[in-house]
Every structure is written in C-alpha cells, then in structure tokens.
Short mmCIF file of C-alpha atoms in Angstrom, two decimals:
data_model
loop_
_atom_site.label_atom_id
_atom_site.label_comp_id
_atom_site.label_asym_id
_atom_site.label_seq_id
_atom_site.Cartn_x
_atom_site.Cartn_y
_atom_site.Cartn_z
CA UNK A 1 1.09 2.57 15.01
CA UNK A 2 0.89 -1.29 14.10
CA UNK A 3 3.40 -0.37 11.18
CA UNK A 4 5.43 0.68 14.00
CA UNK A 5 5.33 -1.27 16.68
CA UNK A 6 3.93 -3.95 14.87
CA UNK A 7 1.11 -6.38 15.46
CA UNK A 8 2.97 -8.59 18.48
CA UNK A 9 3.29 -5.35 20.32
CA UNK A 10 0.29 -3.81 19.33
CA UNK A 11 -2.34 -3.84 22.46
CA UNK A 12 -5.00 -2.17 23.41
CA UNK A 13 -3.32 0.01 26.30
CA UNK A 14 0.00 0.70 23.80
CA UNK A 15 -3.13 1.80 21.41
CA UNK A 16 -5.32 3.70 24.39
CA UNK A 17 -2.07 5.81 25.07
CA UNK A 18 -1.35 6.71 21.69
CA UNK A 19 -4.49 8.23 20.95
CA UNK A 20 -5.58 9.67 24.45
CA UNK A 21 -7.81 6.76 25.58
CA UNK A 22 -7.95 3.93 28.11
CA UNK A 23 -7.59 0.47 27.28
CA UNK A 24 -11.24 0.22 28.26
CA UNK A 25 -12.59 2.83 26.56
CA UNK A 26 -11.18 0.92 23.00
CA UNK A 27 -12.45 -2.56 24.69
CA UNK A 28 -15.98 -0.57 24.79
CA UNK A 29 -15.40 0.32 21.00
CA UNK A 30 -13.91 -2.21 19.19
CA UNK A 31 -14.97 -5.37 21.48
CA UNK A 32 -11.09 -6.72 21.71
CA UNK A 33 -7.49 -6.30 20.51
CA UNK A 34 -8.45 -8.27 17.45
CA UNK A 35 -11.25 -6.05 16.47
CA UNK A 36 -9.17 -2.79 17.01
CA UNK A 37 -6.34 -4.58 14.72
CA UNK A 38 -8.40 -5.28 11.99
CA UNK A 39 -10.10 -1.73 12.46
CA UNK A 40 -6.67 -0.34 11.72
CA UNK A 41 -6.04 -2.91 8.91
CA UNK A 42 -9.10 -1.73 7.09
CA UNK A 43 -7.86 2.06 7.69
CA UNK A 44 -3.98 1.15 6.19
CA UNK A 45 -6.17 -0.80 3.66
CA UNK A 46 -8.23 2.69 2.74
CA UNK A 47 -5.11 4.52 3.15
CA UNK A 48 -3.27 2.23 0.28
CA UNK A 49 -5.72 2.30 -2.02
CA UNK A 50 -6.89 6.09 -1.18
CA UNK A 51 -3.41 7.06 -2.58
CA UNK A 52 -4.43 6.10 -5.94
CA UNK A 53 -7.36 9.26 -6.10
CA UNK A 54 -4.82 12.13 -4.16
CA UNK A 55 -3.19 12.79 -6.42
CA UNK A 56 -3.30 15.73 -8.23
CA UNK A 57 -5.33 15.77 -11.36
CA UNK A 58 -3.36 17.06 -14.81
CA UNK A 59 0.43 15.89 -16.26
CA UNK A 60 1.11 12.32 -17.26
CA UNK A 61 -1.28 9.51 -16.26
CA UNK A 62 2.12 7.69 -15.84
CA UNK A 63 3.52 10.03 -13.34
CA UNK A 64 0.25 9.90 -11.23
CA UNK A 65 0.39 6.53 -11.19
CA UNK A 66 3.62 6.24 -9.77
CA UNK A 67 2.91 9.05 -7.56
CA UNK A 68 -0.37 7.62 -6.48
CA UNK A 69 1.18 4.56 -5.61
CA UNK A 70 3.76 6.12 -3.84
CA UNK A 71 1.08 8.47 -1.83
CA UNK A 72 0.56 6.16 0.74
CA UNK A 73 3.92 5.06 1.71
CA UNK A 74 5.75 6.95 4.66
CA UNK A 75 8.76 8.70 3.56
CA UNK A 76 10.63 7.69 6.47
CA UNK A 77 9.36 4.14 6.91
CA UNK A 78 12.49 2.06 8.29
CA UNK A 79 13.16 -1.77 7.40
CA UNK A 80 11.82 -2.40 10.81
CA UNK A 81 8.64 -1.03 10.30
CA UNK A 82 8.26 -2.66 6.78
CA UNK A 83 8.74 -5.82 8.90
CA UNK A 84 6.25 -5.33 11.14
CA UNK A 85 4.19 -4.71 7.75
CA UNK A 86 4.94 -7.90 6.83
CA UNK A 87 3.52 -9.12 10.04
CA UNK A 88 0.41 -7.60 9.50
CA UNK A 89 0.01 -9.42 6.08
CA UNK A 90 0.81 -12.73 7.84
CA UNK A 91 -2.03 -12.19 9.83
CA UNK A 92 -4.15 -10.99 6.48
CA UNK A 93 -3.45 -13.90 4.57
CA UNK A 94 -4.02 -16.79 7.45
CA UNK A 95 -6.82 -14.87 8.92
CA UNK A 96 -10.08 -15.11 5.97
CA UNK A 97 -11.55 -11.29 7.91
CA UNK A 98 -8.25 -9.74 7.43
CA UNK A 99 -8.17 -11.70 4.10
CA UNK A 100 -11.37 -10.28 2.74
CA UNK A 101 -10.18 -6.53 3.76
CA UNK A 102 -6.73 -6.98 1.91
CA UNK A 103 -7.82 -8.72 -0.83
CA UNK A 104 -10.38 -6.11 -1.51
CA UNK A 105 -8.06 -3.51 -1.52
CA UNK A 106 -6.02 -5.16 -3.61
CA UNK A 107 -8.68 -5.61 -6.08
CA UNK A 108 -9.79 -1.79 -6.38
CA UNK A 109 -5.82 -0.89 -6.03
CA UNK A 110 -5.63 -3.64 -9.49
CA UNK A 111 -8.65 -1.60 -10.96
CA UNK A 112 -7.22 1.93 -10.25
CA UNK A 113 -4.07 1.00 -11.69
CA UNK A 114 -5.88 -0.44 -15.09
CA UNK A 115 -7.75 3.01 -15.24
CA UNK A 116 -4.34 5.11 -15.32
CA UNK A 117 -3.00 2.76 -17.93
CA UNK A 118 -5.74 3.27 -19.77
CA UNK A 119 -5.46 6.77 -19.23
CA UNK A 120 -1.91 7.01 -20.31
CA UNK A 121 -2.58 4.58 -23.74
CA UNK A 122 -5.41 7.37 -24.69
CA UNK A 123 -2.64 9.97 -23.88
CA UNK A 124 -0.33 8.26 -25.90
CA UNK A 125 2.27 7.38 -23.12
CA UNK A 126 2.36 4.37 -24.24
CA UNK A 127 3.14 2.46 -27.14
CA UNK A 128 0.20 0.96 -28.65
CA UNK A 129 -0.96 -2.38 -28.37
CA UNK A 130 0.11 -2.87 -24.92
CA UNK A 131 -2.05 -5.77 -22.64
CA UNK A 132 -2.99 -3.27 -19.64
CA UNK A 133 -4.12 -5.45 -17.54
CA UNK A 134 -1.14 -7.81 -17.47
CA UNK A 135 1.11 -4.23 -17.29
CA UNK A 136 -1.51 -3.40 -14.57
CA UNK A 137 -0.60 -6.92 -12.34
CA UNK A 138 3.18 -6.38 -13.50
CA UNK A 139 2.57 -2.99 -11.61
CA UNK A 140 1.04 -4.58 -8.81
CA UNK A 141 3.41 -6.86 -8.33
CA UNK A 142 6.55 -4.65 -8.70
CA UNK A 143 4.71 -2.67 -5.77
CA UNK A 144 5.07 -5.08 -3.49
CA UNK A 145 8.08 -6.71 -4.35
CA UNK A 146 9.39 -3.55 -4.28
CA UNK A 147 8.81 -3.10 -0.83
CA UNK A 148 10.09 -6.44 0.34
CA UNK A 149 13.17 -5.95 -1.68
CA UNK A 150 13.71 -2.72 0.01
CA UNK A 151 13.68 -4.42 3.38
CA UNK A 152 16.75 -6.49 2.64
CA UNK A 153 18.57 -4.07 0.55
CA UNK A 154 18.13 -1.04 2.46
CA UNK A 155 19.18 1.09 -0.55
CA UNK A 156 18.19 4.40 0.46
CA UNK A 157 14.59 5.66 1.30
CA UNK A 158 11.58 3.51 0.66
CA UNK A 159 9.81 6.27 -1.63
CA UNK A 160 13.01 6.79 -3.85
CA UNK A 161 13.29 2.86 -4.14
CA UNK A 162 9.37 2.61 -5.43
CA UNK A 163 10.23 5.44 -7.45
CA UNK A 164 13.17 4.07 -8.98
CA UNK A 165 11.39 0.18 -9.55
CA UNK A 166 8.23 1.72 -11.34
CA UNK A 167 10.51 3.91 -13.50
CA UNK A 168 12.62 1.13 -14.54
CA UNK A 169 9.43 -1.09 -15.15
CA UNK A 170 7.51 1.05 -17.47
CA UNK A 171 10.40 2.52 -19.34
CA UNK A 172 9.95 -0.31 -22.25
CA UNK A 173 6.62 0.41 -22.50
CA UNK A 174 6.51 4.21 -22.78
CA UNK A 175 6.48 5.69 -25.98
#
C-alpha cells in the first residue's frame, strides 16, 4: 500500500480501509502513523530479503539468484510506485529506526547473495578465482540501480529490466 500510495499519502484511515479496520483500531495497535509505517517497512524489508530463500531449490545457483532477487519485486510495479519507493528510503536513510530495519536487510540480502555465489563457484558457474564478495556488492548495487534506472527509462516492465541488468552483469564472469 505505501509502495502505492506512497508514504505522504499513507495514513492511518487510507490504511484502516484497506485492510477492513478503523483508524482507531490501528492507533490501538501500532501507537501512531509512524509506528504503522515502519511496521510495514520492516514487512517490505522481510519481503526483500525473503525473496532470496523462495525460490525453488535445484538448476543454476546463478539463475536463483537472479530469480530470488527478482521474487520480491511486483511485476506490474509502475514508475510511480517505484517513486513512492524512493520515498520510503528517504525516510529510511534520515530516520536511524527505519535506518536500522533497512540496513539490516541489506546486510542479510549482501550475505544471501555471497552464499549463491559461492554456490555457483562450487558449481562451476563461474570462472575461478573470482572475489565474491566484491561480485556480491556489484550485485547489490546493480539491484538497486537497476531499479532507479528503470524509473527514468521506463523501458518495459520492472522484472524484465532486473532481469536483463543481472544478465548483462554476470555474463563476464560466468564460465
């Protein structure tokens, strides 16, 4: 919903009527607007980083990673929404709760991402000799520039545009 409306719009009544609840009933749970925000932060935080372990097990550590990376993105997110994304990080990065949350993810995102590249060198997917964990930050950051660059471009659907940037990264480094 934040994704969507983003977090400007977001308040507790727009949030009590998309789940079935009064505004007071989510004032009773969460405390206040900022609680419920980072609430659903933490969840789109989970939901990132969950991506990584849905994917099916078996084929190419190289094509899970992609796909896990992938798993969590909406196949029909719009440019609008990925602004309102970017909203939401504003908030993560001034704000040191939000911080914490994001940065955590990011962290165990970092770490998930080393253990498929490490899964791929012992499949030999990739050439040897490789520094994973600069590949795995060079992942990281293609992720998320990725995204951004999608936002301005607007070159077809977010998923085939991640797709397409994590295939063209890793093709020098496959064997």
């Amino acid at each position: 919903m934040v994704q969507r409306i983003g977090p400007e719009g977001f308040t507790l009544a727009a949030a009590g009527a998309e789940v079935g609840l009064s505004a007071s009933t989510l004032v009773q749970r969460f405390g206040s607007k900022r609680a419920l925000l980072l609430a659903a932060d933490r969840w789109g935080v989970e939901r990132w980083v969950g991506g990584m372990d849905e994917t099916p097990s078996g084929g190419p550590a190289l094509d899970r990673l992609i796909a896990g990376l992938v798993h969590g993105v909406d196949s029909e997110t719009t440019a609008e929404e990925m602004a309102n994304s970017v909203s939401l990080l504003q908030i993560a990065l001034a704000d040191s709760e939000f911080h914490e949350s994001t940065r955590d993810g990011a962290v165990r995102l970092r770490a998930k991402i080393v253990e498929r590249l490490r899964e791929a060198t012992a499949n030999e997917e990739l050439r040897p000799g490789i520094d994973i964990d600069a590949l795995a930050e060079l992942v990281e950051i293609t992720y998320h520039g990725a995204m951004i660059s999608w936002a301005i471009h607007r070159d077809g659907p977010l998923v085939t545009s991640l797709r397409a940037r994590f295939a063209q990264l890793l093709q020098p480094y496959r064997v």
